[in-house]
């Protein structure tokens, strides 16, 4: 589920060309390695505290345990906005990708929002049922998309690339060229969803053992895969030519590379797998959001109806239905507003999600440090102090770079940047106020 949320083919075909074009050019692959190291440091404390967190709320459950219920519920509302934003960004992209795929086979042009609506409905059906069904669907799609990218990597490395294999990712002058801040902004977004290992805690057979294992493994695989594949994509064109190709046609760069190194048949296969990668991503985030709603309802922070589980599928079906309806409503609003699905919905929402998840992870680092200092339940210095502190410093730097470069991501408007970044900030405040009022009501009833 976590690897599907990472959407390997979507990142390599969508985020990587943009990172090359707008970030630090051929050195962009190094951004994945840097982000992976920071997140692995974060994961040390995250996994150490996992056995002390009985809820299935991931970030917000940690913040609640370490910093108290007000910050906890604020984080929960922030997480809902963050995951909704990333799901909406992919829903915008998948409509365009599906239309392009159908037209490539001689089919008719259909508005992107119609394809997106169809995908929302299909995700809703799968989300309503047991998570095992979605897991099987995601597993099959994941094998296909990872396989085609690894085949491309092997072909590029085997032939030596266009002008030899790139060394830009280890060249200091290249690392600091262009806009390194935008590079890490695109890179950190590719890791969103790895913490979902803790979201599925209540459905794991042995969570104390499997959650840490899945978290470390997911980060290592995702970080290694993206670094390797983005480096191979640069090498396939050559340093200067890769930047030119990414700037000229970022959406078509991967497919052109696949056609060149693997042939036309592989290109058609990659186009289909690109769509299934997008689908796997939205399906995975649908499950995460539904379980957040379900967990919050059980905590009495949302209406109790959302806490219902299906008697046969054992899924949070009520939360799943609400999540499907809200996604459809927001896409309808964006469509009526005339927003472009790629340059506005995809890009803007991905930027909002990146800032949101940076804040969530930073709060979680602080929560881990406070929890172990207060309870003394784990005396391992590396796991409970040093690694979370180093991870927190790294995340603070990444958050700063994301905020400073956010206006560039949305066309240079600082006003629009402030409005968009204000949405996740406001959601945190709403959660804090909601918890304060809820506890005030509880005290009044007790009195």
PDB file of C-alpha atoms in Angstrom, residues 258-397:
ATOM      1  CA  UNK A 258      11.238   4.455 -23.205  1.00  0.00           C
ATOM      2  CA  UNK A 259      10.568   4.466 -26.955  1.00  0.00           C
ATOM      3  CA  UNK A 260      14.198   5.266 -27.681  1.00  0.00           C
ATOM      4  CA  UNK A 261      15.717   2.575 -25.445  1.00  0.00           C
ATOM      5  CA  UNK A 262      13.036  -0.127 -25.261  1.00  0.00           C
ATOM      6  CA  UNK A 263      11.029   0.360 -28.470  1.00  0.00           C
ATOM      7  CA  UNK A 264       7.483   1.412 -29.475  1.00  0.00           C
ATOM      8  CA  UNK A 265       5.743  -1.541 -27.815  1.00  0.00           C
ATOM      9  CA  UNK A 266       7.318  -0.691 -24.461  1.00  0.00           C
ATOM     10  CA  UNK A 267       6.236   2.917 -24.911  1.00  0.00           C
ATOM     11  CA  UNK A 268       2.585   1.857 -25.333  1.00  0.00           C
ATOM     12  CA  UNK A 269       2.924  -0.392 -22.291  1.00  0.00           C
ATOM     13  CA  UNK A 270       4.470   2.431 -20.260  1.00  0.00           C
ATOM     14  CA  UNK A 271       1.611   4.776 -21.215  1.00  0.00           C
ATOM     15  CA  UNK A 272      -0.920   2.273 -19.881  1.00  0.00           C
ATOM     16  CA  UNK A 273       1.125   1.611 -16.743  1.00  0.00           C
ATOM     17  CA  UNK A 274       1.442   5.351 -16.144  1.00  0.00           C
ATOM     18  CA  UNK A 275      -2.341   5.539 -15.885  1.00  0.00           C
ATOM     19  CA  UNK A 276      -2.486   2.504 -13.571  1.00  0.00           C
ATOM     20  CA  UNK A 277       0.248   4.102 -11.442  1.00  0.00           C
ATOM     21  CA  UNK A 278      -1.896   7.193 -10.992  1.00  0.00           C
ATOM     22  CA  UNK A 279      -4.876   4.986 -10.175  1.00  0.00           C
ATOM     23  CA  UNK A 280      -2.886   3.005  -7.606  1.00  0.00           C
ATOM     24  CA  UNK A 281      -1.826   6.256  -5.966  1.00  0.00           C
ATOM     25  CA  UNK A 282      -5.358   7.657  -5.560  1.00  0.00           C
ATOM     26  CA  UNK A 283      -6.663   4.287  -4.357  1.00  0.00           C
ATOM     27  CA  UNK A 284      -3.968   4.069  -1.706  1.00  0.00           C
ATOM     28  CA  UNK A 285      -4.598   7.613  -0.451  1.00  0.00           C
ATOM     29  CA  UNK A 286      -8.332   6.952  -0.455  1.00  0.00           C
ATOM     30  CA  UNK A 287      -7.733   4.173   2.065  1.00  0.00           C
ATOM     31  CA  UNK A 288      -5.501   6.388   4.198  1.00  0.00           C
ATOM     32  CA  UNK A 289      -8.011   9.265   4.292  1.00  0.00           C
ATOM     33  CA  UNK A 290     -10.924   6.926   5.041  1.00  0.00           C
ATOM     34  CA  UNK A 291      -9.033   5.446   7.986  1.00  0.00           C
ATOM     35  CA  UNK A 292      -8.198   8.905   9.311  1.00  0.00           C
ATOM     36  CA  UNK A 293     -11.902   9.795   9.212  1.00  0.00           C
ATOM     37  CA  UNK A 294     -12.783   6.477  10.847  1.00  0.00           C
ATOM     38  CA  UNK A 295     -10.217   6.946  13.616  1.00  0.00           C
ATOM     39  CA  UNK A 296     -11.334  10.520  14.308  1.00  0.00           C
ATOM     40  CA  UNK A 297     -14.957   9.429  14.515  1.00  0.00           C
ATOM     41  CA  UNK A 298     -14.057   6.782  17.093  1.00  0.00           C
ATOM     42  CA  UNK A 299     -12.325   9.522  19.034  1.00  0.00           C
ATOM     43  CA  UNK A 300     -15.572  11.582  18.865  1.00  0.00           C
ATOM     44  CA  UNK A 301     -13.865  14.377  16.925  1.00  0.00           C
ATOM     45  CA  UNK A 302     -16.115  13.702  13.909  1.00  0.00           C
ATOM     46  CA  UNK A 303     -19.687  12.351  13.647  1.00  0.00           C
ATOM     47  CA  UNK A 304     -19.992   8.843  15.091  1.00  0.00           C
ATOM     48  CA  UNK A 305     -21.457   7.482  11.825  1.00  0.00           C
ATOM     49  CA  UNK A 306     -18.013   7.740  10.225  1.00  0.00           C
ATOM     50  CA  UNK A 307     -16.695   5.228  12.750  1.00  0.00           C
ATOM     51  CA  UNK A 308     -18.831   2.381  11.461  1.00  0.00           C
ATOM     52  CA  UNK A 309     -17.158  -0.736  10.043  1.00  0.00           C
ATOM     53  CA  UNK A 310     -18.757  -2.961   7.418  1.00  0.00           C
ATOM     54  CA  UNK A 311     -20.066  -6.217   8.990  1.00  0.00           C
ATOM     55  CA  UNK A 312     -18.700  -8.386   6.145  1.00  0.00           C
ATOM     56  CA  UNK A 313     -15.782  -6.472   4.620  1.00  0.00           C
ATOM     57  CA  UNK A 314     -14.575  -5.064   7.982  1.00  0.00           C
ATOM     58  CA  UNK A 315     -13.749  -1.841   6.139  1.00  0.00           C
ATOM     59  CA  UNK A 316     -14.481   1.730   7.308  1.00  0.00           C
ATOM     60  CA  UNK A 317     -17.218   1.864   4.685  1.00  0.00           C
ATOM     61  CA  UNK A 318     -19.036   4.967   5.966  1.00  0.00           C
ATOM     62  CA  UNK A 319     -15.821   7.015   5.983  1.00  0.00           C
ATOM     63  CA  UNK A 320     -14.978   5.616   2.545  1.00  0.00           C
ATOM     64  CA  UNK A 321     -18.294   6.775   1.097  1.00  0.00           C
ATOM     65  CA  UNK A 322     -17.872  10.272   2.557  1.00  0.00           C
ATOM     66  CA  UNK A 323     -14.323  10.437   1.204  1.00  0.00           C
ATOM     67  CA  UNK A 324     -15.532   9.484  -2.283  1.00  0.00           C
ATOM     68  CA  UNK A 325     -18.282  12.115  -2.182  1.00  0.00           C
ATOM     69  CA  UNK A 326     -15.940  14.873  -0.977  1.00  0.00           C
ATOM     70  CA  UNK A 327     -13.376  14.114  -3.694  1.00  0.00           C
ATOM     71  CA  UNK A 328     -16.087  14.248  -6.352  1.00  0.00           C
ATOM     72  CA  UNK A 329     -17.418  17.547  -4.982  1.00  0.00           C
ATOM     73  CA  UNK A 330     -13.993  19.234  -4.907  1.00  0.00           C
ATOM     74  CA  UNK A 331     -13.137  18.087  -8.435  1.00  0.00           C
ATOM     75  CA  UNK A 332     -16.491  19.471  -9.560  1.00  0.00           C
ATOM     76  CA  UNK A 333     -15.657  22.843  -7.965  1.00  0.00           C
ATOM     77  CA  UNK A 334     -12.244  22.936  -9.659  1.00  0.00           C
ATOM     78  CA  UNK A 335     -13.823  22.056 -12.993  1.00  0.00           C
ATOM     79  CA  UNK A 336     -16.478  24.765 -12.734  1.00  0.00           C
ATOM     80  CA  UNK A 337     -13.745  27.244 -11.783  1.00  0.00           C
ATOM     81  CA  UNK A 338     -11.978  26.426 -15.054  1.00  0.00           C
ATOM     82  CA  UNK A 339      -8.745  25.262 -13.414  1.00  0.00           C
ATOM     83  CA  UNK A 340      -6.206  23.489 -15.604  1.00  0.00           C
ATOM     84  CA  UNK A 341      -5.803  19.873 -14.408  1.00  0.00           C
ATOM     85  CA  UNK A 342      -1.990  19.833 -14.772  1.00  0.00           C
ATOM     86  CA  UNK A 343      -0.593  23.337 -14.313  1.00  0.00           C
ATOM     87  CA  UNK A 344      -3.027  24.266 -11.542  1.00  0.00           C
ATOM     88  CA  UNK A 345      -4.784  21.311  -9.885  1.00  0.00           C
ATOM     89  CA  UNK A 346      -1.817  18.924 -10.014  1.00  0.00           C
ATOM     90  CA  UNK A 347       0.934  21.437  -9.314  1.00  0.00           C
ATOM     91  CA  UNK A 348      -0.830  23.572  -6.715  1.00  0.00           C
ATOM     92  CA  UNK A 349      -2.281  20.696  -4.729  1.00  0.00           C
ATOM     93  CA  UNK A 350       1.025  18.801  -4.750  1.00  0.00           C
ATOM     94  CA  UNK A 351       2.747  21.889  -3.367  1.00  0.00           C
ATOM     95  CA  UNK A 352       0.179  22.260  -0.587  1.00  0.00           C
ATOM     96  CA  UNK A 353       0.559  18.573   0.288  1.00  0.00           C
ATOM     97  CA  UNK A 354       4.350  18.852   0.429  1.00  0.00           C
ATOM     98  CA  UNK A 355       4.216  21.755   2.892  1.00  0.00           C
ATOM     99  CA  UNK A 356       1.584  19.954   4.957  1.00  0.00           C
ATOM    100  CA  UNK A 357       3.504  16.698   5.284  1.00  0.00           C
ATOM    101  CA  UNK A 358       6.706  18.576   6.169  1.00  0.00           C
ATOM    102  CA  UNK A 359       4.895  20.203   9.102  1.00  0.00           C
ATOM    103  CA  UNK A 360       3.346  16.893  10.180  1.00  0.00           C
ATOM    104  CA  UNK A 361       6.696  15.119  10.250  1.00  0.00           C
ATOM    105  CA  UNK A 362       8.350  17.985  12.112  1.00  0.00           C
ATOM    106  CA  UNK A 363       5.600  17.927  14.752  1.00  0.00           C
ATOM    107  CA  UNK A 364       5.994  14.154  15.010  1.00  0.00           C
ATOM    108  CA  UNK A 365       9.752  14.521  15.624  1.00  0.00           C
ATOM    109  CA  UNK A 366       9.050  16.945  18.458  1.00  0.00           C
ATOM    110  CA  UNK A 367       6.375  14.600  19.838  1.00  0.00           C
ATOM    111  CA  UNK A 368       8.810  11.661  19.849  1.00  0.00           C
ATOM    112  CA  UNK A 369      11.440  13.663  21.725  1.00  0.00           C
ATOM    113  CA  UNK A 370       8.946  14.944  24.305  1.00  0.00           C
ATOM    114  CA  UNK A 371       7.282  11.550  24.807  1.00  0.00           C
ATOM    115  CA  UNK A 372      10.464   9.612  25.554  1.00  0.00           C
ATOM    116  CA  UNK A 373      11.877  12.383  27.710  1.00  0.00           C
ATOM    117  CA  UNK A 374       8.667  12.476  29.760  1.00  0.00           C
ATOM    118  CA  UNK A 375       8.065   8.733  30.072  1.00  0.00           C
ATOM    119  CA  UNK A 376      11.570   7.245  29.973  1.00  0.00           C
ATOM    120  CA  UNK A 377       9.983   4.140  28.430  1.00  0.00           C
ATOM    121  CA  UNK A 378      12.923   3.672  26.065  1.00  0.00           C
ATOM    122  CA  UNK A 379      16.476   4.551  27.120  1.00  0.00           C
ATOM    123  CA  UNK A 380      18.206   4.081  23.750  1.00  0.00           C
ATOM    124  CA  UNK A 381      19.804   7.483  23.088  1.00  0.00           C
ATOM    125  CA  UNK A 382      20.060   7.081  19.301  1.00  0.00           C
ATOM    126  CA  UNK A 383      16.436   6.001  18.871  1.00  0.00           C
ATOM    127  CA  UNK A 384      14.829   8.455  21.270  1.00  0.00           C
ATOM    128  CA  UNK A 385      17.041  11.567  21.125  1.00  0.00           C
ATOM    129  CA  UNK A 386      19.769  11.853  18.505  1.00  0.00           C
ATOM    130  CA  UNK A 387      18.037  10.433  15.422  1.00  0.00           C
ATOM    131  CA  UNK A 388      14.711  12.275  15.997  1.00  0.00           C
ATOM    132  CA  UNK A 389      16.611  15.525  16.695  1.00  0.00           C
ATOM    133  CA  UNK A 390      18.737  15.222  13.545  1.00  0.00           C
ATOM    134  CA  UNK A 391      15.666  14.261  11.530  1.00  0.00           C
ATOM    135  CA  UNK A 392      13.814  17.276  12.914  1.00  0.00           C
ATOM    136  CA  UNK A 393      16.616  19.650  11.903  1.00  0.00           C
ATOM    137  CA  UNK A 394      16.629  18.172   8.409  1.00  0.00           C
ATOM    138  CA  UNK A 395      12.853  18.463   8.122  1.00  0.00           C
ATOM    139  CA  UNK A 396      12.947  22.082   9.323  1.00  0.00           C
ATOM    140  CA  UNK A 397      15.391  22.884   6.518  1.00  0.00           C
TER     141      UNK A 397
END
